[in-house]
C-alpha cells in the first residue's frame, strides 16, 4: 500500500510537467493504476487548483503536422500528445479524420524519451469498395428529401384525355460549364421549372392520364468517386460524385411528385446513359423503394439499355442513342421481348438522347426522335465544336387511337 497523502502531494508537484502516467508512475515508484487512482482523487478535490488541468491533460497536443493531397484524396498526419491512442477511433478523433469520408490505411504510435507519445496516421478518401451497408443505412436514416404535397387536379369533361412523355434528357447535373452558369441551385430550379411549366401548359389543353418519364439518359455527369464516366473518362465537375447523387435523388422525387399532381399515373423508365450507367441504376432502384407505397407510380428499371412500352396504339422504344441510331427500329422489331409489341402497334417510335440536339427522322414508317438537352457546353464540347445547340425540354402527347397529337417545347 502507498502512503496516499504523501504520494498525492508528490504527484501534485509533478503534474505541471505535463507528462504521461507511465512517467509519473516511474518517478513515484508506483503502478500506473495507482497513478490513475490518485488522479481521480485530485479531480474530485473541491477547489483543487489542479483539477482543471487534469480534466484536459489527457487530451493535450503539443505538436501537430498534417499533409493533405486533395487530388489523390490522401491525408498524412503526425501528432505528439501526452496520451497514447488506444484504437482507430481514438486516432481518428485525435487527428481529426472524418471516418464517414476517409478510411485509415496505416498508423503507428510510440513513446518518446520525454514520456510523451507520437502517432502517425495515413488515410485515404473512401472509394466505392470501402463503403459498407452501415454507411448506406446511415445515409438513408439522415436523408430527408423535399416533399411536394400531392393534390390531384380534377378532370375536365370538356377536354380530351391523352398520355404524355416528359423528356428532360442529358441533364448532366454536375457538369462544369465552360462559359455558362455553374450555380447548382439554379440548375435545380431549372429542372423543376421545366417539369412544372410543361405539365401546366399541357393540362390547360388536355386531361393527362399517364406520364412516361425517362430518367438517366446522362442525368448524372459522372459515375464514380474519381469523377469519371462509366468508361473511365475524366470529367470537369462542380460537385463530388456522392453530392451529385444525393441532390439528384431529391430532385427526381420532387419532379415525379409534380407530375403526379397533373396526372393519374407516372411510369418512370430507366434509360442507362454512357456517363452514369451504374449510378443511374442505383438511383432508379432507390426511387422505386421510395415510391413503393404509391400505387400511381410505376417503374421500368432493369439494367438493359433498351426499354419499350405502348401508349394506346403507339409503340415507343427507348435507347440512350450512343450507337448507330438508324439500326434501332430493326433492333426493336426483332427483339425477343419487344418485337411482338412493335408489330402489333399501329405507330412505332424510337426515342434517344446522347447528342444534345434535336433531330427527327423516319425509317420505314418508324420515327426516330433524338431529344434536345438543357445542358450547356463543357471543355470537350467547346474544343470539339459541338456548340450552339438549342437547349430545351419536350413534352409529347399521345391519343390512345390517333397516336401523337401534340408536342410542347420549353427552351432556355
Short mmCIF file of C-alpha atoms in Angstrom, two decimals:
data_model
loop_
_atom_site.label_atom_id
_atom_site.label_comp_id
_atom_site.label_asym_id
_atom_site.label_seq_id
_atom_site.Cartn_x
_atom_site.Cartn_y
_atom_site.Cartn_z
CA UNK A 1 0.00 0.00 0.00
CA UNK A 2 1.21 3.51 -0.75
CA UNK A 3 1.08 6.46 1.59
CA UNK A 4 -1.79 8.13 -0.26
CA UNK A 5 -1.47 11.59 1.30
CA UNK A 6 2.28 11.84 0.87
CA UNK A 7 2.28 10.41 -2.65
CA UNK A 8 -0.63 12.63 -3.60
CA UNK A 9 1.37 15.70 -2.59
CA UNK A 10 4.35 14.47 -4.59
CA UNK A 11 2.13 13.93 -7.63
CA UNK A 12 0.71 17.45 -7.29
CA UNK A 13 4.26 18.76 -7.59
CA UNK A 14 4.81 16.76 -10.78
CA UNK A 15 1.61 17.31 -12.72
CA UNK A 16 2.71 20.68 -14.13
CA UNK A 17 5.40 18.80 -16.04
CA UNK A 18 2.52 17.51 -18.22
CA UNK A 19 3.98 14.03 -18.60
CA UNK A 20 2.38 10.62 -19.11
CA UNK A 21 1.00 8.34 -16.40
CA UNK A 22 3.88 5.99 -17.09
CA UNK A 23 6.35 8.80 -16.33
CA UNK A 24 4.62 9.67 -13.03
CA UNK A 25 4.47 6.01 -12.02
CA UNK A 26 8.20 5.61 -12.58
CA UNK A 27 9.03 8.79 -10.65
CA UNK A 28 6.82 7.87 -7.69
CA UNK A 29 7.73 4.15 -7.83
CA UNK A 30 4.09 3.12 -8.06
CA UNK A 31 1.95 1.46 -10.72
CA UNK A 32 0.07 3.29 -13.49
CA UNK A 33 -3.20 2.04 -11.94
CA UNK A 34 -2.24 3.74 -8.68
CA UNK A 35 -1.44 6.92 -10.59
CA UNK A 36 -4.93 6.76 -12.11
CA UNK A 37 -6.48 6.46 -8.66
CA UNK A 38 -4.51 9.46 -7.41
CA UNK A 39 -5.54 11.50 -10.46
CA UNK A 40 -9.19 10.70 -9.74
CA UNK A 41 -8.69 11.88 -6.19
CA UNK A 42 -7.15 15.12 -7.43
CA UNK A 43 -10.06 15.68 -9.83
CA UNK A 44 -12.56 15.19 -7.05
CA UNK A 45 -10.75 17.52 -4.66
CA UNK A 46 -13.02 20.50 -4.19
CA UNK A 47 -11.46 23.79 -5.36
CA UNK A 48 -8.27 21.98 -6.32
CA UNK A 49 -6.07 24.32 -8.33
CA UNK A 50 -5.01 21.33 -10.40
CA UNK A 51 -8.44 19.88 -11.19
CA UNK A 52 -8.97 21.90 -14.39
CA UNK A 53 -5.55 20.87 -15.63
CA UNK A 54 -6.32 17.18 -15.18
CA UNK A 55 -9.67 17.45 -16.88
CA UNK A 56 -7.86 18.40 -20.08
CA UNK A 57 -4.44 16.81 -19.52
CA UNK A 58 -5.29 13.54 -21.28
CA UNK A 59 -6.16 15.39 -24.50
CA UNK A 60 -3.28 17.84 -24.70
CA UNK A 61 -1.44 18.05 -28.02
CA UNK A 62 1.97 19.72 -28.15
CA UNK A 63 2.89 19.23 -31.84
CA UNK A 64 0.90 18.59 -34.99
CA UNK A 65 1.88 18.19 -38.66
CA UNK A 66 -0.71 17.40 -41.36
CA UNK A 67 -0.21 16.88 -45.11
CA UNK A 68 -3.24 16.80 -47.41
CA UNK A 69 -3.21 15.78 -51.09
CA UNK A 70 -6.64 16.84 -52.37
CA UNK A 71 -6.15 15.38 -55.85
CA UNK A 72 -5.31 11.90 -54.58
CA UNK A 73 -7.60 12.12 -51.55
CA UNK A 74 -4.76 11.32 -49.11
CA UNK A 75 -4.20 12.71 -45.61
CA UNK A 76 -1.00 12.15 -43.59
CA UNK A 77 -0.87 13.41 -40.00
CA UNK A 78 1.69 13.24 -37.18
CA UNK A 79 0.84 14.40 -33.66
CA UNK A 80 2.72 14.47 -30.35
CA UNK A 81 0.48 14.24 -27.29
CA UNK A 82 0.66 13.33 -23.62
CA UNK A 83 -1.55 10.25 -24.07
CA UNK A 84 -1.48 7.17 -26.30
CA UNK A 85 -4.48 6.49 -28.59
CA UNK A 86 -5.90 3.05 -27.86
CA UNK A 87 -7.66 2.27 -31.18
CA UNK A 88 -8.57 3.64 -34.61
CA UNK A 89 -11.46 5.68 -33.18
CA UNK A 90 -9.10 7.43 -30.75
CA UNK A 91 -6.68 8.04 -33.61
CA UNK A 92 -9.39 9.46 -35.87
CA UNK A 93 -10.55 11.82 -33.12
CA UNK A 94 -7.02 12.94 -32.28
CA UNK A 95 -6.01 13.51 -35.92
CA UNK A 96 -9.42 14.96 -36.87
CA UNK A 97 -10.15 12.35 -39.58
CA UNK A 98 -13.81 12.12 -40.66
CA UNK A 99 -14.45 8.36 -40.85
CA UNK A 100 -17.62 8.98 -42.88
CA UNK A 101 -15.44 10.20 -45.76
CA UNK A 102 -11.99 8.64 -45.13
CA UNK A 103 -10.62 5.22 -44.26
CA UNK A 104 -7.46 4.69 -42.16
CA UNK A 105 -4.97 2.62 -44.16
CA UNK A 106 -1.96 2.62 -41.79
CA UNK A 107 -0.86 4.07 -38.44
CA UNK A 108 1.74 3.72 -35.69
CA UNK A 109 2.46 5.26 -32.27
CA UNK A 110 5.35 5.18 -29.79
CA UNK A 111 6.50 6.81 -26.56
CA UNK A 112 9.26 9.41 -26.74
CA UNK A 113 12.12 9.74 -24.17
CA UNK A 114 10.23 12.74 -22.78
CA UNK A 115 7.34 10.49 -21.76
CA UNK A 116 5.03 11.87 -24.43
CA UNK A 117 3.59 9.87 -27.32
CA UNK A 118 3.86 10.45 -31.03
CA UNK A 119 1.48 8.90 -33.53
CA UNK A 120 1.25 8.99 -37.33
CA UNK A 121 -1.76 8.13 -39.41
CA UNK A 122 -2.26 7.57 -43.14
CA UNK A 123 -5.78 7.78 -44.58
CA UNK A 124 -7.45 7.99 -47.99
CA UNK A 125 -10.81 9.15 -49.25
CA UNK A 126 -13.29 6.29 -49.35
CA UNK A 127 -13.87 4.60 -52.70
CA UNK A 128 -16.94 2.55 -53.71
CA UNK A 129 -15.49 -0.69 -52.30
CA UNK A 130 -14.84 0.97 -48.91
CA UNK A 131 -18.48 1.89 -48.26
CA UNK A 132 -20.48 -0.58 -46.20
CA UNK A 133 -24.15 -1.37 -45.75
CA UNK A 134 -23.88 0.53 -42.46
CA UNK A 135 -22.70 3.66 -44.33
CA UNK A 136 -25.68 3.49 -46.70
CA UNK A 137 -28.03 2.83 -43.78
CA UNK A 138 -26.69 5.97 -42.08
CA UNK A 139 -27.31 7.97 -45.29
CA UNK A 140 -30.92 6.75 -45.52
CA UNK A 141 -31.53 7.44 -41.83
CA UNK A 142 -30.39 11.06 -42.10
CA UNK A 143 -31.79 11.74 -45.56
CA UNK A 144 -34.88 13.95 -45.69
CA UNK A 145 -35.93 14.83 -49.25
CA UNK A 146 -38.17 17.75 -50.02
CA UNK A 147 -41.84 16.87 -50.09
CA UNK A 148 -44.38 18.12 -52.58
CA UNK A 149 -47.98 17.95 -51.44
CA UNK A 150 -49.99 15.91 -53.92
CA UNK A 151 -53.35 17.47 -54.72
CA UNK A 152 -54.55 15.81 -57.91
CA UNK A 153 -56.04 18.16 -60.49
CA UNK A 154 -59.66 17.40 -61.36
CA UNK A 155 -60.52 16.03 -64.80
CA UNK A 156 -62.31 18.43 -67.12
CA UNK A 157 -65.08 16.76 -69.10
CA UNK A 158 -64.63 19.35 -71.84
CA UNK A 159 -61.05 18.27 -72.60
CA UNK A 160 -59.64 15.27 -74.43
CA UNK A 161 -57.53 12.87 -72.36
CA UNK A 162 -54.03 11.96 -73.55
CA UNK A 163 -50.88 10.21 -72.35
CA UNK A 164 -47.63 12.15 -72.39
CA UNK A 165 -43.89 11.68 -72.28
CA UNK A 166 -41.84 14.27 -70.39
CA UNK A 167 -38.31 14.42 -71.81
CA UNK A 168 -35.60 16.25 -69.87
CA UNK A 169 -32.70 14.43 -71.48
CA UNK A 170 -28.93 14.60 -70.91
CA UNK A 171 -29.11 16.96 -67.93
CA UNK A 172 -25.51 16.26 -66.73
CA UNK A 173 -26.23 17.63 -63.26
CA UNK A 174 -22.65 18.20 -62.00
CA UNK A 175 -21.07 19.27 -65.32
CA UNK A 176 -18.78 22.30 -65.19
CA UNK A 177 -19.86 24.67 -67.95
CA UNK A 178 -17.02 26.40 -69.77
CA UNK A 179 -18.96 29.66 -70.15
CA UNK A 180 -22.42 29.14 -68.66
CA UNK A 181 -23.70 29.44 -65.11
CA UNK A 182 -22.27 26.93 -62.60
CA UNK A 183 -24.67 27.75 -59.75
CA UNK A 184 -26.07 24.34 -58.74
CA UNK A 185 -29.14 25.89 -57.11
CA UNK A 186 -30.11 27.47 -60.43
CA UNK A 187 -29.83 24.08 -62.13
CA UNK A 188 -32.15 22.50 -59.59
CA UNK A 189 -34.67 25.31 -60.09
CA UNK A 190 -34.38 24.96 -63.88
CA UNK A 191 -35.21 21.24 -63.73
CA UNK A 192 -38.24 21.80 -61.53
CA UNK A 193 -39.43 24.79 -63.55
CA UNK A 194 -39.23 22.77 -66.77
CA UNK A 195 -41.24 19.95 -65.20
CA UNK A 196 -43.95 22.22 -63.87
CA UNK A 197 -44.19 24.56 -66.87
CA UNK A 198 -44.62 21.71 -69.36
CA UNK A 199 -47.13 19.87 -67.17
CA UNK A 200 -49.17 23.03 -66.54
CA UNK A 201 -49.12 24.08 -70.21
CA UNK A 202 -50.37 20.65 -71.29
CA UNK A 203 -53.03 20.39 -68.58
CA UNK A 204 -54.59 23.65 -69.78
CA UNK A 205 -55.41 21.93 -73.08
CA UNK A 206 -55.76 18.24 -72.16
CA UNK A 207 -56.53 15.92 -69.29
CA UNK A 208 -53.40 13.83 -68.62
CA UNK A 209 -53.85 10.15 -67.87
CA UNK A 210 -50.31 8.68 -67.87
CA UNK A 211 -46.93 10.43 -67.78
CA UNK A 212 -43.92 8.49 -69.09
CA UNK A 213 -40.77 9.90 -67.51
CA UNK A 214 -37.45 8.59 -68.93
CA UNK A 215 -34.65 9.05 -66.39
CA UNK A 216 -30.87 8.74 -66.67
CA UNK A 217 -30.01 9.49 -70.31
CA UNK A 218 -26.96 11.03 -68.59
CA UNK A 219 -28.90 12.75 -65.82
CA UNK A 220 -25.67 12.46 -63.82
CA UNK A 221 -22.38 13.71 -65.24
CA UNK A 222 -20.15 11.12 -63.53
CA UNK A 223 -20.40 7.51 -62.42
CA UNK A 224 -17.74 7.12 -59.69
CA UNK A 225 -15.73 8.86 -56.97
CA UNK A 226 -12.90 9.67 -59.39
CA UNK A 227 -15.39 11.90 -61.26
CA UNK A 228 -15.23 9.70 -64.36
CA UNK A 229 -17.84 8.38 -66.79
CA UNK A 230 -18.78 4.70 -66.83
CA UNK A 231 -15.92 4.04 -69.27
CA UNK A 232 -13.41 5.98 -67.12
CA UNK A 233 -13.24 9.30 -68.98
CA UNK A 234 -12.35 12.13 -66.53
CA UNK A 235 -14.88 14.97 -66.26
CA UNK A 236 -14.81 18.57 -65.02
CA UNK A 237 -17.43 18.89 -62.28
CA UNK A 238 -18.83 21.42 -59.82
CA UNK A 239 -19.56 18.86 -57.09
CA UNK A 240 -18.39 15.45 -55.89
CA UNK A 241 -19.98 12.21 -57.09
CA UNK A 242 -21.79 11.50 -53.81
CA UNK A 243 -23.24 15.01 -53.51
CA UNK A 244 -24.44 14.77 -57.12
CA UNK A 245 -26.23 11.51 -56.30
CA UNK A 246 -27.97 12.80 -53.18
CA UNK A 247 -29.06 16.03 -54.85
CA UNK A 248 -30.24 14.20 -57.98
CA UNK A 249 -32.27 11.76 -55.90
CA UNK A 250 -34.08 14.63 -54.19
CA UNK A 251 -34.65 16.48 -57.49
CA UNK A 252 -36.31 13.49 -59.15
CA UNK A 253 -38.54 12.86 -56.15
CA UNK A 254 -39.81 16.41 -56.46
CA UNK A 255 -40.20 16.17 -60.24
CA UNK A 256 -42.18 12.91 -60.03
CA UNK A 257 -44.44 14.41 -57.37
CA UNK A 258 -45.14 17.42 -59.61
CA UNK A 259 -46.05 15.05 -62.45
CA UNK A 260 -48.37 13.09 -60.15
CA UNK A 261 -50.24 16.29 -59.37
CA UNK A 262 -51.34 16.70 -63.01
CA UNK A 263 -51.89 13.05 -63.99
CA UNK A 264 -53.41 9.75 -62.93
CA UNK A 265 -50.18 7.75 -63.19
CA UNK A 266 -46.43 8.18 -63.71
CA UNK A 267 -44.26 5.49 -65.35
CA UNK A 268 -40.54 6.03 -64.69
CA UNK A 269 -38.33 4.43 -67.36
CA UNK A 270 -34.61 3.88 -66.75
CA UNK A 271 -32.62 4.55 -69.94
CA UNK A 272 -28.94 3.96 -68.97
CA UNK A 273 -26.56 6.63 -70.28
CA UNK A 274 -22.89 6.39 -71.16
CA UNK A 275 -21.92 8.82 -68.37
CA UNK A 276 -23.89 7.34 -65.46
CA UNK A 277 -24.85 3.73 -66.20
CA UNK A 278 -24.07 2.38 -62.73
CA UNK A 279 -25.14 5.36 -60.63
CA UNK A 280 -28.42 5.77 -62.51
CA UNK A 281 -29.35 2.13 -61.83
CA UNK A 282 -28.87 2.75 -58.10
CA UNK A 283 -30.92 5.93 -58.47
CA UNK A 284 -33.84 4.12 -60.15
CA UNK A 285 -33.77 1.39 -57.51
CA UNK A 286 -33.79 3.94 -54.66
CA UNK A 287 -36.68 5.85 -56.26
CA UNK A 288 -38.63 2.62 -56.71
CA UNK A 289 -38.24 1.87 -53.00
CA UNK A 290 -39.14 5.44 -52.06
CA UNK A 291 -42.42 5.33 -54.05
CA UNK A 292 -43.22 1.69 -53.24
CA UNK A 293 -46.38 2.65 -51.32
CA UNK A 294 -47.64 4.98 -54.06
CA UNK A 295 -49.79 2.99 -56.48
CA UNK A 296 -49.78 5.77 -59.08
CA UNK A 297 -46.01 5.47 -59.68
CA UNK A 298 -44.57 2.54 -61.66
CA UNK A 299 -41.04 1.69 -62.77
CA UNK A 300 -39.32 0.03 -65.73
CA UNK A 301 -35.82 -0.06 -64.26
CA UNK A 302 -33.85 -3.20 -65.21
CA UNK A 303 -30.26 -2.65 -66.33
CA UNK A 304 -30.95 -3.32 -70.03
CA UNK A 305 -30.00 -0.46 -72.40
CA UNK A 306 -33.34 -0.82 -74.22
CA UNK A 307 -36.87 -0.36 -72.86
CA UNK A 308 -40.25 -0.11 -74.53
CA UNK A 309 -43.95 0.44 -73.82
CA UNK A 310 -47.14 1.35 -75.64
CA UNK A 311 -49.31 4.42 -75.20
CA UNK A 312 -52.60 3.39 -76.77
CA UNK A 313 -51.69 2.11 -80.24
CA UNK A 314 -48.24 3.78 -80.30
CA UNK A 315 -45.11 1.76 -79.59
CA UNK A 316 -42.21 3.75 -78.10
CA UNK A 317 -38.76 2.20 -77.77
CA UNK A 318 -36.06 3.83 -75.64
CA UNK A 319 -32.28 3.79 -76.04
CA UNK A 320 -29.72 6.40 -74.98
CA UNK A 321 -28.59 6.77 -78.59
CA UNK A 322 -24.84 6.22 -78.14
CA UNK A 323 -24.94 3.93 -81.17
CA UNK A 324 -25.91 3.97 -84.85
CA UNK A 325 -29.49 5.10 -84.27
CA UNK A 326 -30.65 4.02 -87.76
CA UNK A 327 -30.29 0.41 -86.55
CA UNK A 328 -32.65 0.84 -83.59
CA UNK A 329 -36.01 0.28 -85.38
CA UNK A 330 -34.84 -3.14 -86.57
CA UNK A 331 -33.43 -3.91 -83.12
CA UNK A 332 -36.86 -3.35 -81.53
CA UNK A 333 -38.79 -5.05 -84.34
CA UNK A 334 -36.77 -8.26 -83.89
CA UNK A 335 -36.33 -8.05 -80.11
CA UNK A 336 -37.27 -11.20 -78.19
CA UNK A 337 -39.37 -9.19 -75.71
CA UNK A 338 -40.42 -6.03 -77.54
CA UNK A 339 -40.77 -7.39 -81.10
CA UNK A 340 -44.38 -8.57 -80.76
CA UNK A 341 -45.41 -5.29 -79.16
CA UNK A 342 -43.68 -3.42 -82.00
CA UNK A 343 -45.53 -5.41 -84.69
CA UNK A 344 -48.96 -5.15 -83.05
CA UNK A 345 -48.87 -1.35 -82.77
CA UNK A 346 -50.25 1.00 -85.42
CA UNK A 347 -47.49 3.56 -84.88
CA UNK A 348 -43.85 2.96 -83.95
CA UNK A 349 -41.37 5.43 -82.49
CA UNK A 350 -37.85 5.26 -81.01
CA UNK A 351 -36.66 7.98 -78.62
CA UNK A 352 -32.98 8.68 -77.93
CA UNK A 353 -30.73 11.34 -76.39
CA UNK A 354 -26.92 11.50 -76.18
CA UNK A 355 -26.16 14.06 -78.92
CA UNK A 356 -27.61 17.13 -77.09
CA UNK A 357 -29.53 18.43 -80.11
CA UNK A 358 -32.96 17.85 -81.61
CA UNK A 359 -33.37 15.59 -84.63
CA UNK A 360 -36.21 13.54 -86.12
CA UNK A 361 -36.14 11.11 -89.00
CA UNK A 362 -38.35 8.31 -90.28
CA UNK A 363 -37.15 4.84 -91.33
CA UNK A 364 -39.72 2.52 -92.95
CA UNK A 365 -42.55 4.17 -91.02
CA UNK A 366 -40.73 4.13 -87.66
CA UNK A 367 -40.00 7.63 -86.45
CA UNK A 368 -36.75 8.20 -84.56
CA UNK A 369 -36.73 11.28 -82.33
CA UNK A 370 -33.50 12.50 -80.76
CA UNK A 371 -34.24 14.66 -77.74
CA UNK A 372 -32.55 18.01 -77.02
CA UNK A 373 -30.65 18.76 -73.82
CA UNK A 374 -30.74 21.57 -71.27
CA UNK A 375 -27.01 21.16 -70.65
CA UNK A 376 -24.53 23.83 -71.72
CA UNK A 377 -21.10 23.16 -73.27
CA UNK A 378 -18.12 21.93 -71.28
CA UNK A 379 -14.48 21.97 -72.41
CA UNK A 380 -14.83 18.85 -74.58
CA UNK A 381 -17.92 20.15 -76.41
CA UNK A 382 -16.26 23.54 -76.99
CA UNK A 383 -12.99 22.07 -78.24
CA UNK A 384 -14.85 19.60 -80.48
CA UNK A 385 -17.10 22.30 -81.94
CA UNK A 386 -20.33 20.82 -80.53
CA UNK A 387 -21.84 24.16 -79.51
CA UNK A 388 -24.85 26.43 -80.11
CA UNK A 389 -27.49 23.68 -79.85
CA UNK A 390 -30.96 24.88 -78.79
CA UNK A 391 -31.26 23.98 -75.09
CA UNK A 392 -34.76 22.69 -74.40
CA UNK A 393 -37.06 20.13 -72.76
CA UNK A 394 -40.01 18.47 -74.50
CA UNK A 395 -43.43 17.07 -73.69
CA UNK A 396 -45.01 14.77 -76.30
CA UNK A 397 -48.74 13.98 -76.22
CA UNK A 398 -50.40 10.77 -77.47
CA UNK A 399 -54.04 9.98 -78.10
CA UNK A 400 -54.81 6.32 -77.47
CA UNK A 401 -56.28 5.92 -81.01
CA UNK A 402 -54.82 8.73 -83.09
CA UNK A 403 -51.22 8.45 -81.95
CA UNK A 404 -49.12 11.56 -81.40
CA UNK A 405 -51.28 14.70 -81.27
CA UNK A 406 -49.05 17.40 -79.77
CA UNK A 407 -45.54 18.43 -78.79
CA UNK A 408 -44.80 21.18 -76.30
CA UNK A 409 -41.30 22.61 -76.03
CA UNK A 410 -39.74 24.74 -73.32
CA UNK A 411 -36.48 26.46 -74.26
CA UNK A 412 -33.89 28.33 -72.22
#
